[in-house]
Short mmCIF file of C-alpha atoms in Angstrom, two decimals:
data_model
loop_
_atom_site.label_atom_id
_atom_site.label_comp_id
_atom_site.label_asym_id
_atom_site.label_seq_id
_atom_site.Cartn_x
_atom_site.Cartn_y
_atom_site.Cartn_z
CA MET A 11 33.95 -14.71 32.62
CA HIS A 12 37.06 -17.09 33.96
CA ASN A 13 38.15 -15.71 36.82
CA VAL A 14 34.54 -16.17 37.49
CA SER A 15 33.86 -19.75 36.98
CA LYS A 16 37.55 -20.80 38.96
CA ARG A 17 36.13 -19.26 42.24
CA ILE A 18 32.55 -21.26 42.22
CA PRO A 19 33.99 -25.01 43.65
CA GLY A 20 35.51 -23.08 45.94
CA ILE A 21 32.31 -21.14 47.30
CA LEU A 22 29.77 -24.42 46.35
CA LEU A 23 32.16 -26.09 49.00
CA CYS A 24 31.23 -23.38 51.25
CA LEU A 25 27.57 -22.79 50.79
CA VAL A 26 27.89 -26.32 51.42
CA MET A 27 29.17 -26.10 54.78
CA ALA A 28 27.19 -23.29 55.52
CA SER A 29 23.34 -24.95 55.03
CA VAL A 30 24.88 -27.58 57.67
CA ALA A 31 25.84 -24.75 59.49
CA SER A 32 22.81 -22.48 59.75
CA PHE A 33 20.37 -26.55 60.34
CA LEU A 34 22.75 -26.77 63.47
CA GLY A 35 22.10 -23.35 64.41
CA GLY A 36 18.20 -23.40 64.02
CA LEU A 37 18.21 -26.21 66.55
CA ALA A 38 21.26 -24.83 68.75
CA PRO A 39 20.97 -20.97 67.99
CA LEU A 40 22.66 -20.58 71.70
CA VAL A 41 25.88 -21.20 69.73
CA GLY A 42 24.72 -19.73 66.41
CA ALA A 43 25.21 -20.48 63.14
CA PRO A 44 28.46 -18.55 62.57
CA VAL A 45 30.25 -20.85 65.59
CA PHE A 46 29.28 -23.78 64.35
CA ALA A 47 30.62 -22.45 60.38
CA ILE A 48 34.12 -21.92 62.01
CA PHE A 49 35.02 -24.73 63.24
CA ILE A 50 33.00 -27.46 61.39
CA GLY A 51 35.78 -25.56 58.43
CA MET A 52 39.01 -25.86 61.37
CA ILE A 53 37.53 -29.96 61.85
CA LEU A 54 37.17 -30.20 57.59
CA ASN A 55 40.80 -28.28 57.71
CA ILE A 56 42.67 -31.36 59.94
CA LEU A 57 41.08 -34.35 57.70
CA TYR A 58 41.37 -32.68 53.67
CA GLN A 59 43.73 -29.69 51.93
CA PRO A 60 41.79 -27.97 49.40
CA SER A 61 43.32 -27.97 46.19
CA ASP A 62 44.09 -24.47 44.47
CA ASN A 63 41.44 -24.52 42.45
CA ILE A 64 39.02 -24.79 45.55
CA GLN A 65 41.07 -22.33 47.35
CA ILE A 66 40.60 -19.54 44.80
CA GLY A 67 36.82 -19.60 45.64
CA VAL A 68 38.09 -19.77 49.44
CA ARG A 69 39.22 -17.22 49.92
CA TYR A 70 36.96 -14.77 47.41
CA THR A 71 34.39 -16.16 50.08
CA SER A 72 36.60 -15.20 53.16
CA LYS A 73 36.20 -11.87 51.65
CA PHE A 74 34.37 -11.02 49.06
CA ILE A 75 31.25 -12.30 50.02
CA LEU A 76 31.83 -11.30 54.11
CA GLN A 77 32.09 -7.88 52.65
CA LEU A 78 28.59 -8.40 50.83
CA ALA A 79 27.66 -9.32 53.82
CA VAL A 80 28.15 -6.06 55.94
CA ILE A 81 26.10 -4.31 53.26
CA LEU A 82 23.30 -6.39 53.56
CA LEU A 83 23.18 -5.99 56.65
CA GLY A 84 22.34 -2.63 56.59
CA PHE A 85 18.65 -2.82 55.41
CA GLY A 86 18.12 -4.53 58.76
CA LEU A 87 19.46 -0.74 60.52
CA ASN A 88 15.93 1.46 60.44
CA LEU A 89 18.30 4.76 62.09
CA SER A 90 15.16 7.05 62.90
CA GLN A 91 13.36 4.02 64.16
CA VAL A 92 16.33 2.83 66.30
CA LEU A 93 17.49 5.83 67.52
CA ALA A 94 14.27 6.77 68.70
CA VAL A 95 13.44 3.96 71.15
CA GLY A 96 17.15 3.22 71.83
CA LYS A 97 18.90 7.10 73.04
CA SER A 98 17.60 6.15 76.46
CA SER A 99 20.25 3.06 76.66
CA LEU A 100 22.31 5.31 74.74
CA PRO A 101 24.36 6.95 77.17
CA ILE A 102 24.92 3.36 78.90
CA ILE A 103 26.13 2.37 74.97
CA LEU A 104 28.42 4.91 74.73
CA SER A 105 30.62 3.93 77.95
CA THR A 106 29.53 0.21 77.39
CA ILE A 107 31.95 1.06 73.87
CA THR A 108 34.38 2.88 74.98
CA THR A 109 34.87 0.01 78.26
CA SER A 110 36.21 -2.09 75.62
CA LEU A 111 37.84 -0.27 73.01
CA VAL A 112 39.57 1.15 75.79
CA ILE A 113 40.60 -2.22 77.62
CA ALA A 114 41.41 -3.45 73.76
CA PHE A 115 43.74 -0.93 73.55
CA LEU A 116 45.14 -0.95 76.98
CA LEU A 117 45.71 -4.55 77.33
CA GLN A 118 47.34 -5.75 73.52
CA LYS A 119 50.59 -4.79 74.49
CA ALA A 120 50.90 -5.77 77.93
CA LEU A 121 48.93 -9.86 76.72
CA LYS A 122 51.32 -9.64 74.02
CA LEU A 123 49.08 -10.00 71.40
CA ASP A 124 48.52 -9.72 67.99
CA VAL A 125 46.17 -6.16 67.16
CA ASN A 126 44.66 -6.78 65.00
CA THR A 127 43.18 -9.57 67.50
CA ALA A 128 42.36 -7.63 69.90
CA THR A 129 40.65 -5.11 67.47
CA LEU A 130 37.93 -7.83 66.53
CA VAL A 131 37.72 -8.42 70.53
CA GLY A 132 36.99 -5.61 71.49
CA VAL A 133 35.14 -4.36 69.24
CA GLY A 134 33.59 -7.87 69.04
CA SER A 135 32.38 -7.29 73.32
CA SER A 136 31.76 -4.16 72.28
CA ILE A 137 28.68 -3.70 69.22
CA CYS A 138 28.06 -6.77 68.26
CA GLY A 139 29.83 -10.31 68.15
CA GLY A 140 30.61 -11.72 64.70
CA SER A 141 28.41 -8.82 62.19
CA ALA A 142 31.18 -6.24 63.96
CA ILE A 143 33.67 -8.64 63.66
CA ALA A 144 32.29 -9.17 60.05
CA ALA A 145 32.72 -5.53 59.16
CA THR A 146 35.59 -5.12 60.87
CA ALA A 147 37.93 -7.36 59.25
CA PRO A 148 38.99 -6.03 56.48
CA VAL A 149 39.11 -2.26 57.38
CA ILE A 150 42.18 -4.37 59.22
CA GLU A 151 43.26 -6.60 56.66
CA ALA A 152 42.68 -9.72 59.24
CA ASP A 153 44.05 -13.14 58.72
CA ASP A 154 41.63 -15.53 58.46
CA HIS A 155 43.57 -16.46 62.66
CA ASP A 156 43.12 -12.75 63.88
CA ILE A 157 39.01 -14.03 62.41
CA ALA A 158 38.03 -17.68 64.02
CA GLN A 159 40.13 -16.57 67.38
CA ALA A 160 38.16 -13.70 67.82
CA ILE A 161 34.50 -15.16 67.47
CA SER A 162 35.65 -17.78 68.93
CA VAL A 163 36.69 -16.24 72.66
CA ILE A 164 32.93 -14.36 72.19
CA PHE A 165 31.06 -16.64 71.37
CA LEU A 166 32.69 -18.38 74.73
CA PHE A 167 31.32 -15.54 76.65
CA ASN A 168 27.78 -15.24 74.53
CA ILE A 169 27.38 -18.59 76.05
CA LEU A 170 28.61 -17.83 80.33
CA ALA A 171 26.40 -14.27 79.67
CA ALA A 172 23.28 -16.68 78.62
CA LEU A 173 23.98 -18.71 81.66
CA ILE A 174 24.35 -16.20 84.38
CA PHE A 175 23.25 -13.24 83.88
CA PRO A 176 19.80 -13.97 84.14
CA THR A 177 20.32 -15.80 87.82
CA LEU A 178 22.20 -12.67 88.70
CA GLY A 179 19.76 -9.66 87.48
CA GLU A 180 17.84 -11.25 90.49
CA MET A 181 20.09 -11.38 92.49
CA ILE A 182 20.89 -7.84 92.46
CA GLY A 183 17.19 -7.33 91.52
CA LEU A 184 17.03 -6.27 88.37
CA SER A 185 13.32 -4.55 86.68
CA ASN A 186 12.05 -6.15 83.54
CA ASP A 187 12.96 -3.47 82.15
CA GLY A 188 16.75 -3.30 83.90
CA PHE A 189 17.35 -6.56 82.86
CA ALA A 190 16.59 -5.48 79.63
CA ILE A 191 18.86 -2.52 78.89
CA PHE A 192 20.98 -5.27 80.79
CA ALA A 193 21.28 -7.91 78.52
CA GLY A 194 20.97 -5.14 74.79
CA THR A 195 24.35 -3.86 76.66
CA ALA A 196 26.13 -6.12 77.83
CA VAL A 197 25.91 -9.30 75.62
CA ASN A 198 27.44 -9.48 72.46
CA ASP A 199 25.92 -10.64 69.69
CA THR A 200 22.50 -10.20 69.16
CA SER A 201 21.67 -14.25 69.09
CA SER A 202 22.58 -14.42 72.03
CA VAL A 203 20.64 -11.39 73.87
CA THR A 204 17.60 -12.81 72.77
CA ALA A 205 18.73 -15.69 74.63
CA THR A 206 19.46 -14.40 77.73
CA ALA A 207 15.88 -12.74 77.05
CA THR A 208 13.92 -15.19 76.63
CA ALA A 209 15.04 -16.82 79.39
CA TRP A 210 14.47 -13.47 81.47
CA ASP A 211 10.85 -13.61 80.48
CA GLY A 212 10.74 -17.66 81.24
CA ILE A 213 11.59 -16.87 83.94
CA HIS A 214 9.77 -13.42 85.07
CA GLY A 215 6.46 -13.80 82.28
CA SER A 216 7.92 -10.11 81.24
CA ASN A 217 8.68 -9.51 77.70
CA THR A 218 11.67 -8.12 77.62
CA LEU A 219 12.98 -9.51 74.60
CA ASP A 220 11.89 -6.09 72.43
CA GLY A 221 13.37 -3.68 74.73
CA ALA A 222 16.51 -5.22 74.52
CA THR A 223 16.82 -6.62 71.19
CA VAL A 224 16.37 -2.21 70.33
CA VAL A 225 19.00 -1.71 72.75
CA LYS A 226 21.38 -4.14 70.76
CA LEU A 227 20.83 -2.00 67.40
CA THR A 228 20.88 0.63 68.65
CA ARG A 229 24.45 -0.89 69.90
CA THR A 230 25.43 -2.02 66.09
CA LEU A 231 24.71 1.57 64.76
CA ALA A 232 27.84 1.73 66.04
CA ILE A 233 30.25 -0.21 63.05
CA ILE A 234 30.04 3.05 61.84
CA PRO A 235 31.73 5.23 63.30
CA ILE A 236 34.44 2.50 64.57
CA THR A 237 35.51 0.74 61.73
CA LEU A 238 35.33 4.37 59.28
CA PHE A 239 38.35 6.16 62.74
CA LEU A 240 39.64 2.25 62.09
CA SER A 241 40.54 2.48 58.38
CA PHE A 242 41.47 6.17 58.18
CA TYR A 243 43.63 5.23 61.98
CA ARG A 244 45.72 2.88 59.79
CA LEU A 245 45.77 4.50 56.87
CA ARG A 246 47.88 7.63 58.61
CA ASN A 247 49.94 4.41 60.26
CA ASN A 248 51.23 2.76 56.76
CA GLN A 249 51.22 6.39 55.31
CA ALA A 250 54.19 7.79 58.45
CA ASN A 251 55.25 4.19 57.44
CA GLY A 252 55.66 5.14 54.04
CA GLN A 253 53.11 1.98 52.88
CA VAL A 254 51.56 4.52 51.17
CA LYS A 255 52.05 7.72 48.98
CA GLN A 256 51.96 11.12 51.06
CA GLN A 257 49.13 12.67 49.46
CA GLY A 258 45.54 13.28 49.40
CA PRO A 259 43.89 10.07 50.20
CA LYS A 260 41.30 8.87 48.01
CA ILE A 261 37.17 8.37 50.10
CA SER A 262 37.70 4.53 49.02
CA LYS A 263 41.23 4.22 50.75
CA ILE A 264 39.81 6.59 53.95
CA PHE A 265 36.06 4.63 53.84
CA PRO A 266 35.93 1.35 53.04
CA MET A 267 33.04 1.37 49.71
CA PHE A 268 31.46 -1.45 51.72
CA ILE A 269 31.48 0.54 54.58
CA ILE A 270 29.87 2.61 52.36
CA TYR A 271 27.01 0.78 51.57
CA PHE A 272 26.85 -0.36 54.47
CA ILE A 273 25.17 3.39 55.50
CA LEU A 274 23.67 4.00 51.85
CA ALA A 275 21.77 0.86 52.79
CA SER A 276 20.56 1.91 55.89
CA LEU A 277 19.80 5.46 54.96
CA LEU A 278 17.99 3.40 52.01
CA THR A 279 15.69 2.19 54.68
CA THR A 280 14.97 4.75 56.69
CA ILE A 281 14.27 6.85 54.14
CA LEU A 282 11.50 4.67 52.54
CA THR A 283 10.54 3.83 56.06
CA GLN A 284 9.66 7.22 56.58
CA VAL A 285 7.60 7.73 53.51
CA GLY A 286 5.01 4.89 54.32
CA ILE A 287 7.13 1.32 53.33
CA ASN A 288 6.77 -1.44 54.73
CA PRO A 289 10.44 -2.26 56.32
CA SER A 290 9.58 -6.14 55.82
CA ILE A 291 10.44 -5.76 52.36
CA PHE A 292 13.91 -6.51 53.29
CA ASN A 293 14.04 -9.25 55.90
CA PRO A 294 14.96 -11.45 52.19
CA LEU A 295 17.69 -9.52 52.55
CA LYS A 296 18.10 -10.03 55.99
CA GLN A 297 18.48 -13.49 55.87
CA LEU A 298 20.40 -13.38 52.76
CA SER A 299 23.12 -11.04 55.23
CA LYS A 300 23.13 -14.26 57.70
CA PHE A 301 24.16 -16.50 55.32
CA PHE A 302 26.75 -15.32 53.79
CA ILE A 303 28.00 -14.26 57.24
CA VAL A 304 28.07 -18.24 57.34
CA MET A 305 29.56 -18.78 54.17
CA ALA A 306 32.53 -16.47 55.10
CA MET A 307 32.96 -17.77 58.71
CA ALA A 308 32.88 -21.23 56.97
CA ALA A 309 35.80 -20.18 54.77
CA ILE A 310 37.83 -18.65 57.23
CA GLY A 311 37.33 -21.51 59.60
CA LEU A 312 38.33 -23.95 56.09
CA ASN A 313 41.30 -21.97 56.54
CA THR A 314 42.14 -22.33 59.85
CA HIS A 315 44.46 -24.14 62.00
CA LEU A 316 42.34 -25.79 65.21
CA ILE A 317 45.14 -26.96 67.08
CA LYS A 318 47.20 -23.50 66.86
CA LEU A 319 44.38 -21.74 67.34
CA ILE A 320 44.11 -23.36 71.10
CA LYS A 321 47.72 -23.08 71.13
CA THR A 322 47.22 -19.50 71.22
CA GLY A 323 44.13 -19.04 72.08
CA LYS A 324 44.97 -18.02 75.48
CA GLN A 325 46.15 -14.60 76.14
CA ALA A 326 42.63 -13.43 73.48
CA ILE A 327 40.59 -15.59 76.13
CA ILE A 328 41.72 -13.44 78.67
CA LEU A 329 41.34 -10.13 77.05
CA GLY A 330 37.96 -11.14 76.39
CA ALA A 331 36.93 -12.49 79.80
CA CYS A 332 38.66 -8.48 81.18
CA CYS A 333 36.55 -7.13 78.74
CA TRP A 334 33.00 -8.59 79.45
CA ILE A 335 33.12 -8.33 82.71
CA ALA A 336 34.44 -4.62 82.71
CA ILE A 337 31.03 -4.21 80.25
CA THR A 338 28.71 -6.11 82.51
CA MET A 339 30.12 -3.88 85.53
CA VAL A 340 29.62 -0.65 83.81
CA SER A 341 26.64 -1.90 82.46
CA LEU A 342 25.43 -2.17 85.35
CA GLY A 343 27.35 0.25 87.49
CA MET A 344 25.67 3.33 84.92
CA GLN A 345 21.82 1.88 85.40
CA HIS A 346 22.15 2.23 88.95
CA LEU A 347 23.79 5.90 88.93
CA PHE A 348 20.59 7.35 86.49
CA HIS A 349 18.53 5.01 88.35
CA LEU A 350 17.34 2.34 85.90
CA TRP A 351 16.81 -0.20 88.14
#
């Protein structure tokens, strides 16, 4: 009980910052509340140095509240519905995810970029932006600087995608269905997918938003195998380096418990929907998940030095650009190959 009371001041500070960020995110959805939260935290870091008492709650929010947010995220995934509707785009999704991860792996050493930062940029670019970064960061034990840098890079290319893709799609003659697949596979974050598809619909009087959202949710499923693979890979590396005893590893080491709970939440949603229960009952949990992610991003921002982030961000931006351009080209190329335009 004493430990809980120690966390409260820091958690409350993150709660206040997240509330402000959520309000600003509502006014500027293209930027999004998580990005606002990180920058509010980084600005506050310059003006105010939290006491040790505050830091206890801030650290708790950046780690355990973040993991709880990922678990609750599972209640937004009806696996059977997403796969049934999104299976036509599955080859394109797999191609874009593979492309981004391979580029991140190959360029990490060439750019002399921190392994964790490169991993987060690659995963965030290929899967679902901030949610994928939130799920992956605890698995690879990324620090707050790595997370803030990856989120900032993803944000930059989200903005560019929302501004450029509708015009690009028009120039190359994409159909409405083709643009839905393009937006769903080549734009990083859900809010930016929504903004990009809405911009297209405003020009064409179409309804690509639903299709783009389903494709995006199908991409989100890749969180599961990617995080499990990274967890196993990290454990094996630690064993090889003598950091972990060479013995049969516990299942919680191979499969992080919060990822297991995320899978169970997704399965529960799928099963209950199959027996006729309206999945809208999980909407409050989905909203709470989004707010917890914003809280965690505020905590991460509070522990991130803005000037250092700017000085060390060049390589991460180059990696993000390479991933983004490659994903765009592969998405369009695969559509052309399968005659989906």
